[in-house]
Coordinates of C-alpha atoms in Angstrom, one line a residue:
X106 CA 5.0 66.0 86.4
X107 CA 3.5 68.3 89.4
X108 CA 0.4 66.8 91.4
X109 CA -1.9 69.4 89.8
X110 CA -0.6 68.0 86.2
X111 CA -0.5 64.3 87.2
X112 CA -0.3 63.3 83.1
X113 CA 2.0 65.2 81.1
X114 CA 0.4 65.6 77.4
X115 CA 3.5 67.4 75.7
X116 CA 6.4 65.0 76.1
X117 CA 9.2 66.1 74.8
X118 CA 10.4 62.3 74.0
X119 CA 13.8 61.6 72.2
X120 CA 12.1 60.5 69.3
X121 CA 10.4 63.9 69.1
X122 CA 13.9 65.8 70.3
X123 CA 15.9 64.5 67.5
X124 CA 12.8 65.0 64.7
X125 CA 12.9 68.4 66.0
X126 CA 16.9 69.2 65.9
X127 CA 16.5 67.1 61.8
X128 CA 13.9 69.8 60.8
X129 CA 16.4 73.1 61.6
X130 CA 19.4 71.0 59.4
X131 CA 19.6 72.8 55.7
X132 CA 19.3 70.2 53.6
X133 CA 18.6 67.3 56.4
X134 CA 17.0 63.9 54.7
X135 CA 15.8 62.6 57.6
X136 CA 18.7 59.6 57.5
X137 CA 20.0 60.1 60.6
X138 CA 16.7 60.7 62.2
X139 CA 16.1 57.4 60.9
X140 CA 19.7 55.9 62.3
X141 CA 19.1 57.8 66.0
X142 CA 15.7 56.0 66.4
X143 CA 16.8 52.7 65.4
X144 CA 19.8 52.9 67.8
X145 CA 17.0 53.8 70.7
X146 CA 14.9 50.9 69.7
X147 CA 18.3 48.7 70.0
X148 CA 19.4 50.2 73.7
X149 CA 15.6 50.0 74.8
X150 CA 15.7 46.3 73.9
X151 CA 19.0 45.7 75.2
X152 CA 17.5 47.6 78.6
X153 CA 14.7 45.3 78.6
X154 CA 17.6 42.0 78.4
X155 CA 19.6 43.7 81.4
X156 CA 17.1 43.4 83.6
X157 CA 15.2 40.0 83.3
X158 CA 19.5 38.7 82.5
X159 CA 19.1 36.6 85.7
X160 CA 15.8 35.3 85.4
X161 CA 16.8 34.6 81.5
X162 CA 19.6 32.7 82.8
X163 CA 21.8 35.1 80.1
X164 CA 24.7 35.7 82.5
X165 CA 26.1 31.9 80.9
X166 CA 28.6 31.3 79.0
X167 CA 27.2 31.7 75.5
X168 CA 27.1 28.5 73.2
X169 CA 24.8 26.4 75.7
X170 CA 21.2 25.4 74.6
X171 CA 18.0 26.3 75.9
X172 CA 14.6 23.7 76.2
X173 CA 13.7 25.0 72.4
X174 CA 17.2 24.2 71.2
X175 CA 17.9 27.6 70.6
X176 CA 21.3 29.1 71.0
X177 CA 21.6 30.9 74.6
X178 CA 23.5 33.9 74.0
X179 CA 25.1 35.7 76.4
X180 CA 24.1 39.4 76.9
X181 CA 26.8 40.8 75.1
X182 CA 26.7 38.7 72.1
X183 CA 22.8 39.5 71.7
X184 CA 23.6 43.2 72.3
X185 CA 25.8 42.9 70.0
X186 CA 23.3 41.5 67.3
X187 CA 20.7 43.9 68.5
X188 CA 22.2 47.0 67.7
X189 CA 23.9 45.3 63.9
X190 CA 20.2 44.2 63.0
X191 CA 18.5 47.8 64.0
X192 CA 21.3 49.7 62.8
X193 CA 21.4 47.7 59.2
X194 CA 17.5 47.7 58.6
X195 CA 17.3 51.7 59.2
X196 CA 18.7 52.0 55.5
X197 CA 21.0 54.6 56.9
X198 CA 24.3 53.0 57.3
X199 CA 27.4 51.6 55.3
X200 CA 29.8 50.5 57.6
X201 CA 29.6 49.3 61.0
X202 CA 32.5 49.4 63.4
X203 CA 32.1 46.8 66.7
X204 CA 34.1 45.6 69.8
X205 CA 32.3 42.5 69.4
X206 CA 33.2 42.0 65.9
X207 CA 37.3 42.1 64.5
X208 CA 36.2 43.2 61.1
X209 CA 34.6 46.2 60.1
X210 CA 30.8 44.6 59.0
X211 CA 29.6 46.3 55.7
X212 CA 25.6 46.7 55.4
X213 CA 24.6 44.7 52.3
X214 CA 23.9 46.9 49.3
X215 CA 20.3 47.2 49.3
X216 CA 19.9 48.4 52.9
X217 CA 22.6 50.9 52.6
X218 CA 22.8 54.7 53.2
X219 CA 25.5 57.3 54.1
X220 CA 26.5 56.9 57.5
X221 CA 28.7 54.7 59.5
X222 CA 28.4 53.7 63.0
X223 CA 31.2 52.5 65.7
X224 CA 29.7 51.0 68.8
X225 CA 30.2 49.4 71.8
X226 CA 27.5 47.6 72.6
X227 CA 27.6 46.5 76.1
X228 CA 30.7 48.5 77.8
X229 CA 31.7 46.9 81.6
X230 CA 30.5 43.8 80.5
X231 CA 32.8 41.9 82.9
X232 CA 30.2 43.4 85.5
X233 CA 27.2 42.0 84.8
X234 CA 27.2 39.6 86.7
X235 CA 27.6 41.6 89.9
X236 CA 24.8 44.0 89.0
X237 CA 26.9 47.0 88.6
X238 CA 26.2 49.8 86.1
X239 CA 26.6 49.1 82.5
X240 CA 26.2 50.8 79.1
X241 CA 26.1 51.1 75.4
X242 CA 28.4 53.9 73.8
X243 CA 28.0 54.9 69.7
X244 CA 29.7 57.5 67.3
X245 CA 28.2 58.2 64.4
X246 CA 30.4 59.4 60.9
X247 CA 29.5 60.6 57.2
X248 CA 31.0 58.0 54.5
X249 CA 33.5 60.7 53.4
X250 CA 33.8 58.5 49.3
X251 CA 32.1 57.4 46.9
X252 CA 33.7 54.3 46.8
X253 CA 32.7 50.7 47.9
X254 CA 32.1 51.0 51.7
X255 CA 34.9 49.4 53.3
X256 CA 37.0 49.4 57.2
X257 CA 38.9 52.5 55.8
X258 CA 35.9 54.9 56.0
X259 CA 35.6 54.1 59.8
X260 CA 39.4 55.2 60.0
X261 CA 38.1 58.9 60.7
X262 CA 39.1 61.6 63.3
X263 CA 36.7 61.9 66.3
X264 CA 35.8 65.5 64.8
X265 CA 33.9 64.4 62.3
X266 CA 31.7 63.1 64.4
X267 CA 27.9 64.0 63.4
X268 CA 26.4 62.7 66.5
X269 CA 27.5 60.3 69.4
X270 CA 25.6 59.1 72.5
X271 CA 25.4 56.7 75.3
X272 CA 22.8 54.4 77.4
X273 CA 24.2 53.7 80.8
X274 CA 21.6 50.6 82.1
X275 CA 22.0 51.9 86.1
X276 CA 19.2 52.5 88.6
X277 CA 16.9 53.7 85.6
X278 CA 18.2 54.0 81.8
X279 CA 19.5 57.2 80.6
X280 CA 20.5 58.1 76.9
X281 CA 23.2 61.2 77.0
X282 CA 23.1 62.0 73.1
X283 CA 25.0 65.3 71.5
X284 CA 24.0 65.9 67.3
X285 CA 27.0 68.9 67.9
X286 CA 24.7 71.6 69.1
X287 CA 25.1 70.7 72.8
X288 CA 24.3 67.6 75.3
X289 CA 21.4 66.4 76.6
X290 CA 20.2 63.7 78.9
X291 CA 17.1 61.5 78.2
X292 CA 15.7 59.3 81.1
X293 CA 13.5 55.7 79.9
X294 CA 9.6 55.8 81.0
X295 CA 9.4 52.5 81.2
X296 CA 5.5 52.6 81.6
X297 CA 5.8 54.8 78.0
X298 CA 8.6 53.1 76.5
X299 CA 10.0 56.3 75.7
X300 CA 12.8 57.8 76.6
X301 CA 11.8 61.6 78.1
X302 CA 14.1 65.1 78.6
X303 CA 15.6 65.2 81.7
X304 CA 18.6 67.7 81.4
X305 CA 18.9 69.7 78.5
X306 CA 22.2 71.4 77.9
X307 CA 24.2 69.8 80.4
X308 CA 27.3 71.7 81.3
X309 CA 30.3 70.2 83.2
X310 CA 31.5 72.1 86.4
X311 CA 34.7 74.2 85.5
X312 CA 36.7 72.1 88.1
X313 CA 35.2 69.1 90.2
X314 CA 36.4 67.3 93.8
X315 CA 36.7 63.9 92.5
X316 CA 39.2 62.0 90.8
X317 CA 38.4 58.3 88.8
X318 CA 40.9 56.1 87.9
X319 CA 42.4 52.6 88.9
X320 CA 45.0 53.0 91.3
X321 CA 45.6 48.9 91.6
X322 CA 47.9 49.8 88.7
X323 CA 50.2 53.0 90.5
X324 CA 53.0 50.2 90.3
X325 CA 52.7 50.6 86.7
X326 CA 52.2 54.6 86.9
X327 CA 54.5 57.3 85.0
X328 CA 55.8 60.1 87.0
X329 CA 53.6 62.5 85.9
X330 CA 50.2 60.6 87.4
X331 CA 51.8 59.7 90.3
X332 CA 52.6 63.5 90.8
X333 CA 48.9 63.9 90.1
X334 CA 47.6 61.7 92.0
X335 CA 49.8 63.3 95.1
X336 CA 48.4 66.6 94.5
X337 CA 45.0 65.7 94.9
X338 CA 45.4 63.7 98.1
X339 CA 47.8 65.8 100.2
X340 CA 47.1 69.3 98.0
X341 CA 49.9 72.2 98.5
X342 CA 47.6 74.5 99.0
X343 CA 46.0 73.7 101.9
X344 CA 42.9 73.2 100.3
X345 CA 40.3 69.7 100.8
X346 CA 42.5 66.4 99.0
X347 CA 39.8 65.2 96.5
X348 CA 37.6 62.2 96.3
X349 CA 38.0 58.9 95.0
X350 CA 35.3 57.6 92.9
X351 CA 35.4 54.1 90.7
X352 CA 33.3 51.9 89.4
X353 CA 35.2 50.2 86.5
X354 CA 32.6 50.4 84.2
X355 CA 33.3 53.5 81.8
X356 CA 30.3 54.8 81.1
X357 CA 29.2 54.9 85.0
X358 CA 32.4 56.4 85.8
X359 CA 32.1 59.0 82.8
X360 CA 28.8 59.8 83.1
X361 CA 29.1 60.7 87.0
X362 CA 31.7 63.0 86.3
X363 CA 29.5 65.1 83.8
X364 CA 27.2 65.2 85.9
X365 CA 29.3 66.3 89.3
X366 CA 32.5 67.4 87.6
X367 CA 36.0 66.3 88.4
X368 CA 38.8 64.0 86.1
X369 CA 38.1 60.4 84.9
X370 CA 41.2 58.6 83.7
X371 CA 42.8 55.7 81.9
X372 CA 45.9 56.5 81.3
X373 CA 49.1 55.4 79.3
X374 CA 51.0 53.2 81.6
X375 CA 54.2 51.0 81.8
X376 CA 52.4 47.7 81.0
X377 CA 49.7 49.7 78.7
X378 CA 52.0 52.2 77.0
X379 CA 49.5 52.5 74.3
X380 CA 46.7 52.8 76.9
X381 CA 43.8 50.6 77.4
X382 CA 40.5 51.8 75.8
X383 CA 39.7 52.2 72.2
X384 CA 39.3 55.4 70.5
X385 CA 36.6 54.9 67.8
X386 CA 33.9 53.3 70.4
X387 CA 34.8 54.2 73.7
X388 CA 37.2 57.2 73.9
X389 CA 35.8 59.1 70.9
X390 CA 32.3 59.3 71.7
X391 CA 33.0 60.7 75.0
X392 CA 35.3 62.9 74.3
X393 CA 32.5 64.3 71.8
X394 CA 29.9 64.5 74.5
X395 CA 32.8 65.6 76.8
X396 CA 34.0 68.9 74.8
X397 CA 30.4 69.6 73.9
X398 CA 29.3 70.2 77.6
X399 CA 32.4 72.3 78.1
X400 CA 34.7 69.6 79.3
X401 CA 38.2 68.2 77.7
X402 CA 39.4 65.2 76.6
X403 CA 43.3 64.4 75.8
X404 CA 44.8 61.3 75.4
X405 CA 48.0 63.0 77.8
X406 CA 49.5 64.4 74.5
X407 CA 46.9 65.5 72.0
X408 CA 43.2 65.9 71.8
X409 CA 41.6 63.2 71.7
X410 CA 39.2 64.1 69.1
X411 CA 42.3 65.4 66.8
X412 CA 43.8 61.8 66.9
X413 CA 43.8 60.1 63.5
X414 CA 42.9 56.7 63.3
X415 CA 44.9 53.7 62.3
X416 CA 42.8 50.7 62.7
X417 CA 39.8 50.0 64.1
X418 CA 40.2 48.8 67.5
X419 CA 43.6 51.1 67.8
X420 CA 43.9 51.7 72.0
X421 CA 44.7 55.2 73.2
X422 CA 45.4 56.4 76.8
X423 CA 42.1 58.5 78.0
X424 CA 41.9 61.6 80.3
X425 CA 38.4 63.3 80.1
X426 CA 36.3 65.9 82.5
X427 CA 36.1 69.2 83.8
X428 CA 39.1 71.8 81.6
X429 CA 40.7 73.2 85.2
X430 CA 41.2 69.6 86.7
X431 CA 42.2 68.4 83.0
X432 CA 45.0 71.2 82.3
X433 CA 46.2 70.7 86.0
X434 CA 46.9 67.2 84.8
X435 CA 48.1 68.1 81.4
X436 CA 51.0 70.6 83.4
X437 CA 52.1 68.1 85.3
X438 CA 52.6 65.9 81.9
X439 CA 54.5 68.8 80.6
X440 CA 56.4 69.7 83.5
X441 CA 58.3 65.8 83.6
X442 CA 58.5 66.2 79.3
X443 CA 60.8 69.1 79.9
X444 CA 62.8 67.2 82.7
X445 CA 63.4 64.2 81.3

């Protein structure tokens, strides 16, 4: 908004974005429309928890009582519950895949519709209660069957992803949401309560200057990311060694390197040889909004997207950001394959 056009009066809100993108679909329903907005309403209410969690006294332990004798619960837990009760009464979704939750939770019969939804409802939890950034992360499937919903239609590669998003609760709250035709960033009015364009077709740098990873574990390290790790601090070619950059909360860390470029990693490790993260609510989704902004994801030996599921909270080693700094990473994977 300019000073000579203090009051914008054609928004381009999410809410309108999506509607828009749901109208140019052949044969679009309006379902997922439905299912997008009902995950905003969930991240804007799980915004609004964020910030009043210390006055709310939500950073406890949950299970402990409050003056009304209600249950206190702790902001992951109501995140958590936030985003099952939105996502159910949008009459869009089957199956619902959570970190929160061991079992796949199956939308009772009369609220369900075609889609199902694996989430991570509040991502870096751990670091709540120092303030740092925080976020929300979703992927969004079609029920492939027409049999009773059950885990097995969450059990689908990341390519089949219809849409996937993510909230990171930072400075302000942004929504990075990608429907396949692209990524775009949406940042909260909070005097609207709206979530407005801020970057549309976002487009990672070809190769960055930073590097993300924790390097507390280089004890537990394979060859190839300690090779990698060398290069980038002392590089051969003379060049400027890259910069470190880690917060510890994923979406933070991945969100910063879409925006700037560079290589975010979680890689397979000797105490972790399955890697850390899981792939249907925390790798897949970004490797979605990763690929569609030019970028690559690999779990060190395949796509990540091209990995096929075997349970629900299955781990896999995670190495996302911008394609020159990933294949430099990839080569040195190969290069210790052929000599070992």
């Amino acid at each position: 908004m300019s000073d000579k056009a203090p009051f914008e009066t054609d928004v381009l809100t999410l809410t309108r974005f999506v509607m828009e993108k749901g109208r140019r679909i052949k044969g679009a329903t309006g379902e997922l429309t439905q299912l997008l907005n009902s995950m905003l309403t969930a991240i804007k209410a799980i915004s609004s928890a964020v910030r009043k969690a210390g006055l709310a006294h939500m950073f406890g332990i949950a299970g402990t009582v409050n003056v009304t004798g209600d249950e206190v619960k702790k902001l992951d837990v109501l995140s958590n519950s936030l985003v099952i009760n939105m996502l159910q009464s949008s009459y869009s979704t089957c199956v619902l895949v959570t970190e929160e939750n061991k079992e796949a939770i199956i939308t009772p019969k009369d609220k369900r519709g075609k889609y199902v939804v694996c989430f991570d409802p509040l991502d870096g939890s751990s670091n709540i209660d120092c303030l740092a950034p925080i976020g929300t992360i979703f992927a969004i499937y079609k029920k492939e069957t027409d049999d009773e919903p059950s885990e097995k239609d969450a059990l689908q590669p990341g390519r089949n992803i219809v849409a996937a998003g993510y909230a990171l609760y930072g400075s302000a709250t942004l929504v990075t949401l990608s429907t396949g035709q692209g990524v775009d960033c949406f940042m909260l009015d909070p005097a609207l309560g709206e979530f407005i364009l801020v970057d549309r077709d976002v487009k990672i740098k070809k190769k960055g200057k930073v590097y993300s990873l924790n390097e507390g574990y280089a004890k537990y390290f394979y060859p190839a990311m300690t090779e990698y790790l060398q290069k980038k601090k002392f590089p051969e070619d003379g060049s400027s060694p890259y910069g470190a950059r880690y917060v510890g909360s994923m979406v933070a860390d991945v969100h910063r390197t879409l925006m700037y470029g560079g290589i975010f990693m979680y890689p397979a490790n000797q105490k972790s040889p399955k890697g850390k993260l899981r792939l249907l609510y925390e790798c897949n989704p970004m490797a979605f909004i990763m690929e569609q902004a030019g970028g690559m994801a690999t779990t060190g030996t395949e796509a990540v997207l091209d990995v096929k599921p075997e349970s629900i909270h299955q781990r896999v080693p995670l190495i996302l950001g911008s394609p020159d700094d990933v294949q430099e990473y990839l080569a040195c994977v190969q290069k210790h394959q052929k000599t070992s």
